mmCIF file with all atom_site columns, C-alpha atoms in Angstrom:
data_model
loop_
_atom_site.group_PDB
_atom_site.id
_atom_site.type_symbol
_atom_site.label_atom_id
_atom_site.label_alt_id
_atom_site.label_comp_id
_atom_site.label_asym_id
_atom_site.label_entity_id
_atom_site.label_seq_id
_atom_site.pdbx_PDB_ins_code
_atom_site.Cartn_x
_atom_site.Cartn_y
_atom_site.Cartn_z
_atom_site.occupancy
_atom_site.B_iso_or_equiv
_atom_site.pdbx_formal_charge
_atom_site.auth_seq_id
_atom_site.auth_comp_id
_atom_site.auth_asym_id
_atom_site.auth_atom_id
_atom_site.pdbx_PDB_model_num
ATOM 1   C CA . MET A 1 1   ? 65.371  250.220 -44.536 1.00 41.00 ? 1   MET A CA 1
ATOM 2   C CA . ARG A 1 2   ? 67.107  252.192 -41.885 1.00 41.00 ? 2   ARG A CA 1
ATOM 3   C CA . ILE A 1 3   ? 69.643  250.523 -39.443 1.00 38.00 ? 3   ILE A CA 1
ATOM 4   C CA . SER A 1 4   ? 70.924  251.929 -36.298 1.00 43.00 ? 4   SER A CA 1
ATOM 5   C CA . TRP A 1 5   ? 74.256  252.899 -36.108 1.00 34.00 ? 5   TRP A CA 1
ATOM 6   C CA . SER A 1 6   ? 74.914  250.929 -32.844 1.00 40.00 ? 6   SER A CA 1
ATOM 7   C CA . ARG A 1 7   ? 73.991  248.016 -34.710 1.00 45.00 ? 7   ARG A CA 1
ATOM 8   C CA . ALA A 1 8   ? 75.884  248.828 -37.693 1.00 37.00 ? 8   ALA A CA 1
ATOM 9   C CA . CYS A 1 9   ? 79.036  248.881 -35.009 1.00 37.00 ? 9   CYS A CA 1
ATOM 10  C CA . THR A 1 10  ? 78.459  245.780 -33.434 1.00 41.00 ? 10  THR A CA 1
ATOM 11  C CA . SER A 1 11  ? 78.393  243.976 -36.552 1.00 42.00 ? 11  SER A CA 1
ATOM 12  C CA . PHE A 1 12  ? 81.194  245.161 -37.885 1.00 36.00 ? 12  PHE A CA 1
ATOM 13  C CA . VAL A 1 13  ? 83.279  244.431 -34.612 1.00 36.00 ? 13  VAL A CA 1
ATOM 14  C CA . ARG A 1 14  ? 81.801  241.163 -34.939 1.00 44.00 ? 14  ARG A CA 1
ATOM 15  C CA . TYR A 1 15  ? 82.813  241.173 -38.802 1.00 36.00 ? 15  TYR A CA 1
ATOM 16  C CA . LEU A 1 16  ? 86.043  242.043 -37.519 1.00 33.00 ? 16  LEU A CA 1
ATOM 17  C CA . THR A 1 17  ? 86.401  239.801 -34.926 1.00 38.00 ? 17  THR A CA 1
ATOM 18  C CA . VAL A 1 18  ? 85.556  236.536 -37.050 1.00 45.00 ? 18  VAL A CA 1
ATOM 19  C CA . PHE A 1 19  ? 88.222  237.599 -39.454 1.00 40.00 ? 19  PHE A CA 1
ATOM 20  C CA . GLY A 1 20  ? 90.843  238.376 -37.066 1.00 43.00 ? 20  GLY A CA 1
ATOM 21  C CA . LEU A 1 21  ? 90.220  235.018 -35.680 1.00 44.00 ? 21  LEU A CA 1
ATOM 22  C CA . ALA A 1 22  ? 90.478  232.806 -38.779 1.00 44.00 ? 22  ALA A CA 1
ATOM 23  C CA . ALA A 1 23  ? 93.244  234.921 -39.654 1.00 44.00 ? 23  ALA A CA 1
ATOM 24  C CA . VAL A 1 24  ? 95.397  233.940 -36.465 1.00 45.00 ? 24  VAL A CA 1
ATOM 25  C CA . ALA A 1 25  ? 94.380  230.575 -37.095 1.00 45.00 ? 25  ALA A CA 1
ATOM 26  C CA . THR A 1 26  ? 95.644  230.166 -40.427 1.00 47.00 ? 26  THR A CA 1
ATOM 27  C CA . THR A 1 27  ? 98.458  231.945 -39.839 1.00 53.00 ? 27  THR A CA 1
ATOM 28  C CA . ALA A 1 28  ? 99.203  229.395 -36.790 1.00 56.00 ? 28  ALA A CA 1
ATOM 29  C CA . SER A 1 29  ? 98.352  226.309 -39.049 1.00 68.00 ? 29  SER A CA 1
ATOM 30  C CA . SER A 1 30  ? 100.874 227.364 -41.851 1.00 66.00 ? 30  SER A CA 1
ATOM 31  C CA . ALA A 1 31  ? 103.557 227.943 -39.086 1.00 75.00 ? 31  ALA A CA 1
ATOM 32  C CA . ASP A 1 32  ? 102.956 224.722 -37.741 1.00 89.00 ? 32  ASP A CA 1
ATOM 33  C CA . ARG A 1 33  ? 102.980 223.075 -41.289 1.00 94.00 ? 33  ARG A CA 1
ATOM 34  C CA . ALA A 1 34  ? 106.303 225.002 -41.889 1.00 96.00 ? 34  ALA A CA 1
ATOM 35  C CA . ALA A 1 35  ? 107.913 223.543 -38.852 1.00 96.00 ? 35  ALA A CA 1
ATOM 36  C CA . ASP A 1 36  ? 106.452 220.137 -39.223 1.00 97.00 ? 36  ASP A CA 1
ATOM 37  C CA . LEU A 1 37  ? 108.575 220.196 -42.570 1.00 97.00 ? 37  LEU A CA 1
ATOM 38  C CA . VAL A 1 38  ? 111.528 221.369 -40.799 1.00 98.00 ? 38  VAL A CA 1
ATOM 39  C CA . ASN A 1 39  ? 111.312 218.640 -37.976 1.00 97.00 ? 39  ASN A CA 1
ATOM 40  C CA . LYS A 1 40  ? 110.642 215.734 -40.753 1.00 98.00 ? 40  LYS A CA 1
ATOM 41  C CA . SER A 1 41  ? 113.825 216.720 -42.544 1.00 98.00 ? 41  SER A CA 1
ATOM 42  C CA . ARG A 1 42  ? 115.662 216.321 -39.612 1.00 97.00 ? 42  ARG A CA 1
ATOM 43  C CA . SER A 1 43  ? 115.155 212.445 -40.244 1.00 98.00 ? 43  SER A CA 1
ATOM 44  C CA . ASP A 1 44  ? 114.983 212.595 -44.064 1.00 98.00 ? 44  ASP A CA 1
ATOM 45  C CA . ALA A 1 45  ? 118.437 213.571 -45.693 1.00 98.00 ? 45  ALA A CA 1
ATOM 46  C CA . ALA A 1 46  ? 116.962 213.686 -49.006 1.00 98.00 ? 46  ALA A CA 1
ATOM 47  C CA . LEU A 1 47  ? 114.022 215.718 -47.790 1.00 98.00 ? 47  LEU A CA 1
ATOM 48  C CA . GLN A 1 48  ? 116.285 218.216 -46.060 1.00 98.00 ? 48  GLN A CA 1
ATOM 49  C CA . GLU A 1 49  ? 118.758 218.546 -49.332 1.00 98.00 ? 49  GLU A CA 1
ATOM 50  C CA . THR A 1 50  ? 115.489 218.722 -51.632 1.00 98.00 ? 50  THR A CA 1
ATOM 51  C CA . LEU A 1 51  ? 114.093 221.768 -49.239 1.00 98.00 ? 51  LEU A CA 1
ATOM 52  C CA . VAL A 1 52  ? 117.673 223.632 -48.997 1.00 98.00 ? 52  VAL A CA 1
ATOM 53  C CA . ALA A 1 53  ? 117.830 223.602 -52.876 1.00 98.00 ? 53  ALA A CA 1
ATOM 54  C CA . GLU A 1 54  ? 113.950 225.195 -52.881 1.00 98.00 ? 54  GLU A CA 1
ATOM 55  C CA . GLY A 1 55  ? 114.958 227.595 -50.258 1.00 98.00 ? 55  GLY A CA 1
ATOM 56  C CA . ARG A 1 56  ? 117.847 229.133 -53.043 1.00 96.00 ? 56  ARG A CA 1
ATOM 57  C CA . LYS A 1 57  ? 114.914 229.685 -55.460 1.00 96.00 ? 57  LYS A CA 1
ATOM 58  C CA . ALA A 1 58  ? 112.445 230.818 -52.776 1.00 96.00 ? 58  ALA A CA 1
ATOM 59  C CA . ALA A 1 59  ? 114.775 233.554 -51.392 1.00 95.00 ? 59  ALA A CA 1
ATOM 60  C CA . PHE A 1 60  ? 115.971 235.307 -54.737 1.00 93.00 ? 60  PHE A CA 1
ATOM 61  C CA . PHE A 1 61  ? 114.467 238.394 -53.556 1.00 93.00 ? 61  PHE A CA 1
ATOM 62  C CA . CYS A 1 62  ? 115.758 238.201 -50.278 1.00 95.00 ? 62  CYS A CA 1
ATOM 63  C CA . ALA A 1 63  ? 119.643 237.751 -51.496 1.00 94.00 ? 63  ALA A CA 1
ATOM 64  C CA . ASN A 1 64  ? 119.082 241.680 -52.383 1.00 94.00 ? 64  ASN A CA 1
ATOM 65  C CA . CYS A 1 65  ? 119.766 242.471 -49.147 1.00 95.00 ? 65  CYS A CA 1
ATOM 66  C CA . HIS A 1 66  ? 120.810 239.175 -47.210 1.00 96.00 ? 66  HIS A CA 1
ATOM 67  C CA . GLY A 1 67  ? 123.040 238.395 -49.657 1.00 95.00 ? 67  GLY A CA 1
ATOM 68  C CA . ASP A 1 68  ? 123.520 234.961 -51.833 1.00 93.00 ? 68  ASP A CA 1
ATOM 69  C CA . ALA A 1 69  ? 125.124 232.768 -49.108 1.00 95.00 ? 69  ALA A CA 1
ATOM 70  C CA . GLY A 1 70  ? 123.217 234.210 -46.532 1.00 97.00 ? 70  GLY A CA 1
ATOM 71  C CA . ILE A 1 71  ? 125.750 237.377 -45.716 1.00 96.00 ? 71  ILE A CA 1
ATOM 72  C CA . SER A 1 72  ? 124.757 240.847 -45.894 1.00 94.00 ? 72  SER A CA 1
ATOM 73  C CA . ARG A 1 73  ? 125.556 242.947 -48.479 1.00 92.00 ? 73  ARG A CA 1
ATOM 74  C CA . PHE A 1 74  ? 124.609 245.845 -46.095 1.00 92.00 ? 74  PHE A CA 1
ATOM 75  C CA . THR A 1 75  ? 126.279 246.277 -42.546 1.00 88.00 ? 75  THR A CA 1
ATOM 76  C CA . ASN A 1 76  ? 122.991 247.523 -41.276 1.00 89.00 ? 76  ASN A CA 1
ATOM 77  C CA . VAL A 1 77  ? 120.840 244.169 -42.409 1.00 94.00 ? 77  VAL A CA 1
ATOM 78  C CA . PRO A 1 78  ? 121.343 240.734 -40.607 1.00 96.00 ? 78  PRO A CA 1
ATOM 79  C CA . ASN A 1 79  ? 123.156 238.139 -41.640 1.00 97.00 ? 79  ASN A CA 1
ATOM 80  C CA . LEU A 1 80  ? 121.331 234.831 -41.893 1.00 98.00 ? 80  LEU A CA 1
ATOM 81  C CA . ALA A 1 81  ? 123.578 232.264 -42.258 1.00 98.00 ? 81  ALA A CA 1
ATOM 82  C CA . GLY A 1 82  ? 123.948 229.940 -39.436 1.00 98.00 ? 82  GLY A CA 1
ATOM 83  C CA . GLN A 1 83  ? 120.721 230.929 -37.887 1.00 98.00 ? 83  GLN A CA 1
ATOM 84  C CA . HIS A 1 84  ? 118.707 227.832 -36.060 1.00 98.00 ? 84  HIS A CA 1
ATOM 85  C CA . PRO A 1 85  ? 116.085 226.697 -38.693 1.00 98.00 ? 85  PRO A CA 1
ATOM 86  C CA . ASP A 1 86  ? 113.186 227.131 -35.873 1.00 98.00 ? 86  ASP A CA 1
ATOM 87  C CA . TYR A 1 87  ? 114.359 230.797 -35.127 1.00 98.00 ? 87  TYR A CA 1
ATOM 88  C CA . VAL A 1 88  ? 113.874 231.732 -38.522 1.00 98.00 ? 88  VAL A CA 1
ATOM 89  C CA . LEU A 1 89  ? 110.809 230.203 -39.001 1.00 97.00 ? 89  LEU A CA 1
ATOM 90  C CA . THR A 1 90  ? 109.734 232.083 -35.561 1.00 96.00 ? 90  THR A CA 1
ATOM 91  C CA . GLN A 1 91  ? 110.992 235.732 -36.894 1.00 96.00 ? 91  GLN A CA 1
ATOM 92  C CA . ILE A 1 92  ? 108.923 234.949 -40.260 1.00 96.00 ? 92  ILE A CA 1
ATOM 93  C CA . GLU A 1 93  ? 105.677 234.387 -38.327 1.00 95.00 ? 93  GLU A CA 1
ATOM 94  C CA . ALA A 1 94  ? 106.679 237.421 -35.945 1.00 93.00 ? 94  ALA A CA 1
ATOM 95  C CA . PHE A 1 95  ? 107.210 239.553 -39.262 1.00 93.00 ? 95  PHE A CA 1
ATOM 96  C CA . LEU A 1 96  ? 103.278 237.923 -40.512 1.00 94.00 ? 96  LEU A CA 1
ATOM 97  C CA . SER A 1 97  ? 101.565 238.676 -37.120 1.00 92.00 ? 97  SER A CA 1
ATOM 98  C CA . GLY A 1 98  ? 103.072 241.947 -36.866 1.00 89.00 ? 98  GLY A CA 1
ATOM 99  C CA . ALA A 1 99  ? 105.031 241.269 -33.825 1.00 87.00 ? 99  ALA A CA 1
ATOM 100 C CA . ARG A 1 100 ? 107.918 242.273 -35.386 1.00 87.00 ? 100 ARG A CA 1
ATOM 101 C CA . LYS A 1 101 ? 107.402 245.662 -37.446 1.00 83.00 ? 101 LYS A CA 1
ATOM 102 C CA . ASP A 1 102 ? 108.666 246.401 -40.556 1.00 88.00 ? 102 ASP A CA 1
ATOM 103 C CA . GLU A 1 103 ? 106.661 246.925 -43.666 1.00 90.00 ? 103 GLU A CA 1
ATOM 104 C CA . PHE A 1 104 ? 108.940 245.618 -46.137 1.00 92.00 ? 104 PHE A CA 1
ATOM 105 C CA . MET A 1 105 ? 109.831 242.667 -44.825 1.00 94.00 ? 105 MET A CA 1
ATOM 106 C CA . GLN A 1 106 ? 105.848 242.031 -43.789 1.00 93.00 ? 106 GLN A CA 1
ATOM 107 C CA . GLY A 1 107 ? 105.101 242.449 -47.453 1.00 93.00 ? 107 GLY A CA 1
ATOM 108 C CA . LEU A 1 108 ? 107.532 240.175 -48.512 1.00 92.00 ? 108 LEU A CA 1
ATOM 109 C CA . MET A 1 109 ? 106.657 237.447 -45.648 1.00 95.00 ? 109 MET A CA 1
ATOM 110 C CA . ARG A 1 110 ? 103.112 237.269 -46.673 1.00 95.00 ? 110 ARG A CA 1
ATOM 111 C CA . VAL A 1 111 ? 103.900 235.703 -50.385 1.00 94.00 ? 111 VAL A CA 1
ATOM 112 C CA . LEU A 1 112 ? 105.612 232.711 -49.219 1.00 96.00 ? 112 LEU A CA 1
ATOM 113 C CA . ASN A 1 113 ? 103.534 229.601 -48.626 1.00 96.00 ? 113 ASN A CA 1
ATOM 114 C CA . GLU A 1 114 ? 104.386 227.094 -45.953 1.00 96.00 ? 114 GLU A CA 1
ATOM 115 C CA . ARG A 1 115 ? 106.952 224.682 -48.027 1.00 97.00 ? 115 ARG A CA 1
ATOM 116 C CA . GLU A 1 116 ? 108.725 228.376 -49.044 1.00 98.00 ? 116 GLU A CA 1
ATOM 117 C CA . LYS A 1 117 ? 109.017 229.002 -45.264 1.00 98.00 ? 117 LYS A CA 1
ATOM 118 C CA . ALA A 1 118 ? 110.541 226.052 -44.093 1.00 98.00 ? 118 ALA A CA 1
ATOM 119 C CA . ALA A 1 119 ? 113.206 225.745 -47.456 1.00 98.00 ? 119 ALA A CA 1
ATOM 120 C CA . ILE A 1 120 ? 114.016 229.228 -46.669 1.00 98.00 ? 120 ILE A CA 1
ATOM 121 C CA . ALA A 1 121 ? 114.881 228.813 -42.887 1.00 98.00 ? 121 ALA A CA 1
ATOM 122 C CA . LEU A 1 122 ? 116.479 225.466 -43.829 1.00 98.00 ? 122 LEU A CA 1
ATOM 123 C CA . MET A 1 123 ? 118.663 227.035 -46.418 1.00 98.00 ? 123 MET A CA 1
ATOM 124 C CA . TYR A 1 124 ? 120.011 229.829 -44.626 1.00 98.00 ? 124 TYR A CA 1
ATOM 125 C CA . SER A 1 125 ? 120.449 227.336 -41.684 1.00 98.00 ? 125 SER A CA 1
ATOM 126 C CA . SER A 1 126 ? 123.069 225.087 -43.897 1.00 98.00 ? 126 SER A CA 1
ATOM 127 C CA . MET A 1 127 ? 125.231 228.616 -44.818 1.00 98.00 ? 127 MET A CA 1
ATOM 128 C CA . PRO A 1 128 ? 128.725 228.895 -43.360 1.00 96.00 ? 128 PRO A CA 1
ATOM 129 C CA . VAL A 1 129 ? 129.201 232.059 -41.028 1.00 94.00 ? 129 VAL A CA 1
ATOM 130 C CA . ILE A 1 130 ? 132.104 234.173 -41.835 1.00 91.00 ? 130 ILE A CA 1
ATOM 131 C CA . PRO A 1 131 ? 132.943 236.874 -39.513 1.00 92.00 ? 131 PRO A CA 1
ATOM 132 C CA . ALA A 1 132 ? 131.998 240.154 -40.401 1.00 90.00 ? 132 ALA A CA 1
ATOM 133 C CA . THR A 1 133 ? 135.127 241.993 -38.974 1.00 92.00 ? 133 THR A CA 1
ATOM 134 C CA . GLU A 1 134 ? 138.306 241.355 -37.202 1.00 94.00 ? 134 GLU A CA 1
ATOM 135 C CA . PRO A 1 135 ? 138.439 241.678 -33.400 1.00 95.00 ? 135 PRO A CA 1
ATOM 136 C CA . GLY A 1 136 ? 139.257 245.447 -32.441 1.00 94.00 ? 136 GLY A CA 1
ATOM 137 C CA . PRO A 1 137 ? 140.733 246.541 -29.234 1.00 97.00 ? 137 PRO A CA 1
ATOM 138 C CA . ARG A 1 138 ? 137.629 246.395 -26.998 1.00 98.00 ? 138 ARG A CA 1
ATOM 139 C CA . ALA A 1 139 ? 136.670 243.287 -28.610 1.00 98.00 ? 139 ALA A CA 1
ATOM 140 C CA . ALA A 1 140 ? 138.119 241.029 -25.123 1.00 98.00 ? 140 ALA A CA 1
ATOM 141 C CA . SER A 1 141 ? 136.060 243.322 -22.844 1.00 98.00 ? 141 SER A CA 1
ATOM 142 C CA . GLY A 1 142 ? 132.877 242.840 -24.856 1.00 99.00 ? 142 GLY A CA 1
ATOM 143 C CA . GLY A 1 143 ? 133.450 239.471 -24.558 1.00 99.00 ? 143 GLY A CA 1
ATOM 144 C CA . GLN A 1 144 ? 133.564 239.561 -20.696 1.00 99.00 ? 144 GLN A CA 1
ATOM 145 C CA . HIS A 1 145 ? 130.299 241.673 -20.920 1.00 99.00 ? 145 HIS A CA 1
ATOM 146 C CA . PHE A 1 146 ? 128.787 238.960 -23.175 1.00 99.00 ? 146 PHE A CA 1
ATOM 147 C CA . GLN A 1 147 ? 129.572 236.040 -20.887 1.00 98.00 ? 147 GLN A CA 1
ATOM 148 C CA . GLN A 1 148 ? 128.077 237.844 -18.007 1.00 98.00 ? 148 GLN A CA 1
ATOM 149 C CA . LEU A 1 149 ? 124.967 239.159 -19.305 1.00 98.00 ? 149 LEU A CA 1
ATOM 150 C CA . CYS A 1 150 ? 124.356 237.351 -22.406 1.00 98.00 ? 150 CYS A CA 1
ATOM 151 C CA . ALA A 1 151 ? 125.654 233.551 -22.907 1.00 98.00 ? 151 ALA A CA 1
ATOM 152 C CA . ARG A 1 152 ? 122.604 232.243 -20.699 1.00 97.00 ? 152 ARG A CA 1
ATOM 153 C CA . CYS A 1 153 ? 120.803 232.428 -23.694 1.00 97.00 ? 153 CYS A CA 1
ATOM 154 C CA . HIS A 1 154 ? 122.860 233.106 -26.819 1.00 98.00 ? 154 HIS A CA 1
ATOM 155 C CA . GLN A 1 155 ? 125.087 230.301 -25.386 1.00 98.00 ? 155 GLN A CA 1
ATOM 156 C CA . THR A 1 156 ? 128.629 231.087 -24.413 1.00 98.00 ? 156 THR A CA 1
ATOM 157 C CA . ASP A 1 157 ? 129.876 230.572 -28.505 1.00 98.00 ? 157 ASP A CA 1
ATOM 158 C CA . ALA A 1 158 ? 127.104 233.116 -29.356 1.00 99.00 ? 158 ALA A CA 1
ATOM 159 C CA . HIS A 1 159 ? 125.693 230.697 -31.785 1.00 98.00 ? 159 HIS A CA 1
ATOM 160 C CA . GLY A 1 160 ? 121.888 230.922 -30.231 1.00 98.00 ? 160 GLY A CA 1
ATOM 161 C CA . GLY A 1 161 ? 119.358 228.033 -30.913 1.00 97.00 ? 161 GLY A CA 1
ATOM 162 C CA . LYS A 1 162 ? 116.077 227.519 -31.916 1.00 96.00 ? 162 LYS A CA 1
ATOM 163 C CA . ASP A 1 163 ? 114.539 230.062 -29.510 1.00 96.00 ? 163 ASP A CA 1
ATOM 164 C CA . PHE A 1 164 ? 117.366 232.897 -29.540 1.00 97.00 ? 164 PHE A CA 1
ATOM 165 C CA . PRO A 1 165 ? 119.702 234.276 -32.671 1.00 98.00 ? 165 PRO A CA 1
ATOM 166 C CA . ARG A 1 166 ? 122.893 233.838 -33.413 1.00 98.00 ? 166 ARG A CA 1
ATOM 167 C CA . LEU A 1 167 ? 124.988 236.539 -32.812 1.00 98.00 ? 167 LEU A CA 1
ATOM 168 C CA . ALA A 1 168 ? 128.356 235.341 -33.703 1.00 98.00 ? 168 ALA A CA 1
ATOM 169 C CA . GLY A 1 169 ? 129.486 236.923 -36.771 1.00 97.00 ? 169 GLY A CA 1
ATOM 170 C CA . GLN A 1 170 ? 126.771 239.474 -37.209 1.00 97.00 ? 170 GLN A CA 1
ATOM 171 C CA . GLN A 1 171 ? 127.182 242.707 -39.048 1.00 96.00 ? 171 GLN A CA 1
ATOM 172 C CA . PRO A 1 172 ? 128.286 245.182 -36.685 1.00 96.00 ? 172 PRO A CA 1
ATOM 173 C CA . ASP A 1 173 ? 125.792 248.085 -37.494 1.00 96.00 ? 173 ASP A CA 1
ATOM 174 C CA . TYR A 1 174 ? 122.835 245.811 -36.908 1.00 96.00 ? 174 TYR A CA 1
ATOM 175 C CA . LEU A 1 175 ? 124.156 244.436 -33.394 1.00 97.00 ? 175 LEU A CA 1
ATOM 176 C CA . ARG A 1 176 ? 124.835 248.438 -32.717 1.00 97.00 ? 176 ARG A CA 1
ATOM 177 C CA . LEU A 1 177 ? 121.228 249.389 -33.891 1.00 95.00 ? 177 LEU A CA 1
ATOM 178 C CA . SER A 1 178 ? 119.469 246.884 -32.250 1.00 95.00 ? 178 SER A CA 1
ATOM 179 C CA . LEU A 1 179 ? 120.912 247.188 -28.733 1.00 96.00 ? 179 LEU A CA 1
ATOM 180 C CA . LYS A 1 180 ? 120.349 250.767 -28.783 1.00 95.00 ? 180 LYS A CA 1
ATOM 181 C CA . ARG A 1 181 ? 117.040 250.198 -29.435 1.00 92.00 ? 181 ARG A CA 1
ATOM 182 C CA . TYR A 1 182 ? 116.722 247.853 -26.657 1.00 93.00 ? 182 TYR A CA 1
ATOM 183 C CA . LEU A 1 183 ? 118.341 250.265 -24.427 1.00 92.00 ? 183 LEU A CA 1
ATOM 184 C CA . THR A 1 184 ? 116.033 253.392 -25.793 1.00 90.00 ? 184 THR A CA 1
ATOM 185 C CA . MET A 1 185 ? 112.877 251.064 -25.908 1.00 85.00 ? 185 MET A CA 1
ATOM 186 C CA . SER A 1 186 ? 111.913 252.786 -28.929 1.00 79.00 ? 186 SER A CA 1
ATOM 187 C CA . GLY A 1 187 ? 109.112 250.587 -29.781 1.00 68.00 ? 187 GLY A CA 1
ATOM 188 C CA . GLU A 1 188 ? 110.871 248.533 -32.608 1.00 71.00 ? 188 GLU A CA 1
ATOM 189 C CA . ARG A 1 189 ? 112.379 246.057 -30.440 1.00 75.00 ? 189 ARG A CA 1
ATOM 190 C CA . PHE A 1 190 ? 110.441 245.042 -27.058 1.00 76.00 ? 190 PHE A CA 1
ATOM 191 C CA . TYR A 1 191 ? 111.548 241.817 -24.911 1.00 86.00 ? 191 TYR A CA 1
ATOM 192 C CA . PRO A 1 192 ? 112.205 242.638 -21.257 1.00 92.00 ? 192 PRO A CA 1
ATOM 193 C CA . PRO A 1 193 ? 114.742 240.396 -20.589 1.00 94.00 ? 193 PRO A CA 1
ATOM 194 C CA . MET A 1 194 ? 116.730 242.064 -23.375 1.00 95.00 ? 194 MET A CA 1
ATOM 195 C CA . THR A 1 195 ? 115.875 245.045 -22.375 1.00 94.00 ? 195 THR A CA 1
ATOM 196 C CA . ALA A 1 196 ? 117.187 244.504 -18.879 1.00 96.00 ? 196 ALA A CA 1
ATOM 197 C CA . ALA A 1 197 ? 120.442 243.033 -19.936 1.00 97.00 ? 197 ALA A CA 1
ATOM 198 C CA . VAL A 1 198 ? 121.053 245.771 -22.160 1.00 96.00 ? 198 VAL A CA 1
ATOM 199 C CA . ALA A 1 199 ? 120.490 248.543 -19.487 1.00 96.00 ? 199 ALA A CA 1
ATOM 200 C CA . GLN A 1 200 ? 123.085 246.467 -17.310 1.00 98.00 ? 200 GLN A CA 1
ATOM 201 C CA . LEU A 1 201 ? 125.711 246.768 -20.271 1.00 98.00 ? 201 LEU A CA 1
ATOM 202 C CA . GLY A 1 202 ? 125.231 250.290 -20.831 1.00 98.00 ? 202 GLY A CA 1
ATOM 203 C CA . ALA A 1 203 ? 125.560 252.757 -23.810 1.00 98.00 ? 203 ALA A CA 1
ATOM 204 C CA . GLN A 1 204 ? 129.433 252.818 -22.655 1.00 98.00 ? 204 GLN A CA 1
ATOM 205 C CA . ASN A 1 205 ? 129.664 249.386 -23.423 1.00 98.00 ? 205 ASN A CA 1
ATOM 206 C CA . ILE A 1 206 ? 127.510 248.535 -26.591 1.00 98.00 ? 206 ILE A CA 1
ATOM 207 C CA . ASP A 1 207 ? 130.719 249.176 -29.128 1.00 98.00 ? 207 ASP A CA 1
ATOM 208 C CA . ALA A 1 208 ? 132.656 246.790 -27.254 1.00 98.00 ? 208 ALA A CA 1
ATOM 209 C CA . MET A 1 209 ? 129.743 244.146 -27.504 1.00 99.00 ? 209 MET A CA 1
ATOM 210 C CA . VAL A 1 210 ? 129.432 244.702 -31.320 1.00 98.00 ? 210 VAL A CA 1
ATOM 211 C CA . GLU A 1 211 ? 133.456 244.691 -31.596 1.00 98.00 ? 211 GLU A CA 1
ATOM 212 C CA . PHE A 1 212 ? 133.310 241.285 -29.932 1.00 98.00 ? 212 PHE A CA 1
ATOM 213 C CA . LEU A 1 213 ? 130.064 239.563 -31.603 1.00 98.00 ? 213 LEU A CA 1
ATOM 214 C CA . SER A 1 214 ? 131.082 240.525 -34.926 1.00 97.00 ? 214 SER A CA 1
ATOM 215 C CA . SER A 1 215 ? 134.488 239.051 -35.149 1.00 97.00 ? 215 SER A CA 1
ATOM 216 C CA . GLN A 1 216 ? 133.285 235.563 -33.893 1.00 97.00 ? 216 GLN A CA 1
ATOM 217 C CA . PRO A 1 217 ? 133.343 232.572 -35.900 1.00 95.00 ? 217 PRO A CA 1
#
């Protein structure tokens, strides 16, 4: 039986559309279940303790780069200690959806179930933060720029929240690379408000900002 090329293409496109919608629905459903677990743990101390313990086991491979206590082993890899659990979940889903591009991280995120996602998010959020550096000579200037350009979203103490990351105590090379990616619009980072803020900061002030943020508790 001969099948026309146009009909075959139409069928294939229909398949991709249905499959894609199903994948999106599954991802969204999984994200909702993970978020529900995190929310439930806020009023259930026993559940939160259990999930944090499970998170230590689920994140065993993450520790190779992000450290046993959420303090990165590499200056170009972010600390996860002290990040808001909702923000961690959002980033997990961003890797899964492709909104954040990193083949290695995307592969790791695909093996996690919803309970493991919630457990890892809660585990990292429970860990204390250790500043990555001592204040440098340009930290005070960086602090002024931060309050003018960044505090509205990342909070005056740079601790962030559910929608924006904690920047205080973050690894300096990671901060520097992220800021430069927003400045150059290289494709790895795309968020118009951040691009606008970093453009105002300017390349000449990036090191000052990094000195300030990486030294904060």
